[in-house]
Amino acid sequence: MPNKSAPDPSKPMSPKAVDGAVVVKDPPEAAMDLTADAAEISGLRLIDAADKARKRY
């Protein structure tokens, strides 16, 4: 059985605010390796999703 391919380190996460929580669809099971740009974008997206989740409730 082939191994799952490693996540692309240049692709930022895409979190969403859902019912007052932040959800990241299909996060990797192991530690993530991200480029500096992808980490920065992911962080900003997480902060934005958290703000939206708080405003929902």
PDB file of C-alpha atoms in Angstrom:
ATOM      1  CA  MET A   1       0.000   0.000   0.000  1.00  0.00           C
ATOM      2  CA  PRO A   2       1.576   3.325  -1.026  1.00  0.00           C
ATOM      3  CA  ASN A   3       2.218   5.983   1.607  1.00  0.00           C
ATOM      4  CA  LYS A   4       0.212   9.172   1.560  1.00  0.00           C
ATOM      5  CA  SER A   5       2.132  11.952  -0.116  1.00  0.00           C
ATOM      6  CA  ALA A   6       3.618  14.552   2.186  1.00  0.00           C
ATOM      7  CA  PRO A   7       1.719  17.843   2.425  1.00  0.00           C
ATOM      8  CA  ASP A   8       3.033  20.651   0.258  1.00  0.00           C
ATOM      9  CA  PRO A   9       5.014  22.928   2.623  1.00  0.00           C
ATOM     10  CA  SER A  10       4.253  25.964   0.460  1.00  0.00           C
ATOM     11  CA  LYS A  11       0.471  25.520   0.777  1.00  0.00           C
ATOM     12  CA  PRO A  12      -1.050  27.413   3.726  1.00  0.00           C
ATOM     13  CA  MET A  13      -3.872  25.978   5.833  1.00  0.00           C
ATOM     14  CA  SER A  14      -7.456  27.056   5.100  1.00  0.00           C
ATOM     15  CA  PRO A  15      -9.292  27.243   8.438  1.00  0.00           C
ATOM     16  CA  LYS A  16     -12.986  28.117   8.592  1.00  0.00           C
ATOM     17  CA  ALA A  17     -15.246  29.423  11.338  1.00  0.00           C
ATOM     18  CA  VAL A  18     -18.031  26.873  11.869  1.00  0.00           C
ATOM     19  CA  ASP A  19     -20.611  27.134  14.645  1.00  0.00           C
ATOM     20  CA  GLY A  20     -18.377  29.196  16.912  1.00  0.00           C
ATOM     21  CA  ALA A  21     -15.276  27.048  16.388  1.00  0.00           C
ATOM     22  CA  VAL A  22     -12.294  27.092  14.050  1.00  0.00           C
ATOM     23  CA  VAL A  23     -12.089  24.042  11.798  1.00  0.00           C
ATOM     24  CA  VAL A  24      -9.094  23.038   9.695  1.00  0.00           C
ATOM     25  CA  LYS A  25     -10.149  20.425   7.176  1.00  0.00           C
ATOM     26  CA  ASP A  26      -7.747  17.533   6.666  1.00  0.00           C
ATOM     27  CA  PRO A  27      -4.839  18.711   8.816  1.00  0.00           C
ATOM     28  CA  PRO A  28      -1.835  16.393   8.608  1.00  0.00           C
ATOM     29  CA  GLU A  29      -1.593  13.731  11.313  1.00  0.00           C
ATOM     30  CA  ALA A  30       2.090  14.414  11.990  1.00  0.00           C
ATOM     31  CA  ALA A  31       3.968  17.637  12.589  1.00  0.00           C
ATOM     32  CA  MET A  32       3.656  20.166   9.805  1.00  0.00           C
ATOM     33  CA  ASP A  33       6.501  21.669   7.846  1.00  0.00           C
ATOM     34  CA  LEU A  34       5.592  25.005   6.286  1.00  0.00           C
ATOM     35  CA  THR A  35       7.570  27.601   4.439  1.00  0.00           C
ATOM     36  CA  ALA A  36       7.829  30.930   6.236  1.00  0.00           C
ATOM     37  CA  ASP A  37       5.264  32.460   3.873  1.00  0.00           C
ATOM     38  CA  ALA A  38       2.806  29.569   4.273  1.00  0.00           C
ATOM     39  CA  ALA A  39       3.162  29.722   8.066  1.00  0.00           C
ATOM     40  CA  GLU A  40       2.508  33.467   8.097  1.00  0.00           C
ATOM     41  CA  ILE A  41      -0.551  33.148   5.842  1.00  0.00           C
ATOM     42  CA  SER A  42      -1.848  30.205   7.899  1.00  0.00           C
ATOM     43  CA  GLY A  43      -1.457  32.209  11.103  1.00  0.00           C
ATOM     44  CA  LEU A  44      -3.341  35.177   9.674  1.00  0.00           C
ATOM     45  CA  ARG A  45      -6.090  32.887   8.412  1.00  0.00           C
ATOM     46  CA  LEU A  46      -6.378  31.227  11.840  1.00  0.00           C
ATOM     47  CA  ILE A  47      -6.674  34.626  13.546  1.00  0.00           C
ATOM     48  CA  ASP A  48      -9.334  35.705  11.043  1.00  0.00           C
ATOM     49  CA  ALA A  49     -11.304  32.462  11.516  1.00  0.00           C
ATOM     50  CA  ALA A  50     -11.062  32.833  15.314  1.00  0.00           C
ATOM     51  CA  ASP A  51     -12.436  36.375  15.088  1.00  0.00           C
ATOM     52  CA  LYS A  52     -15.343  35.200  12.938  1.00  0.00           C
ATOM     53  CA  ALA A  53     -16.031  32.268  15.290  1.00  0.00           C
ATOM     54  CA  ARG A  54     -16.144  34.615  18.312  1.00  0.00           C
ATOM     55  CA  LYS A  55     -18.510  37.018  16.571  1.00  0.00           C
ATOM     56  CA  ARG A  56     -20.828  34.117  15.783  1.00  0.00           C
ATOM     57  CA  TYR A  57     -21.553  33.649  19.491  1.00  0.00           C
TER      58      TYR A  57
END
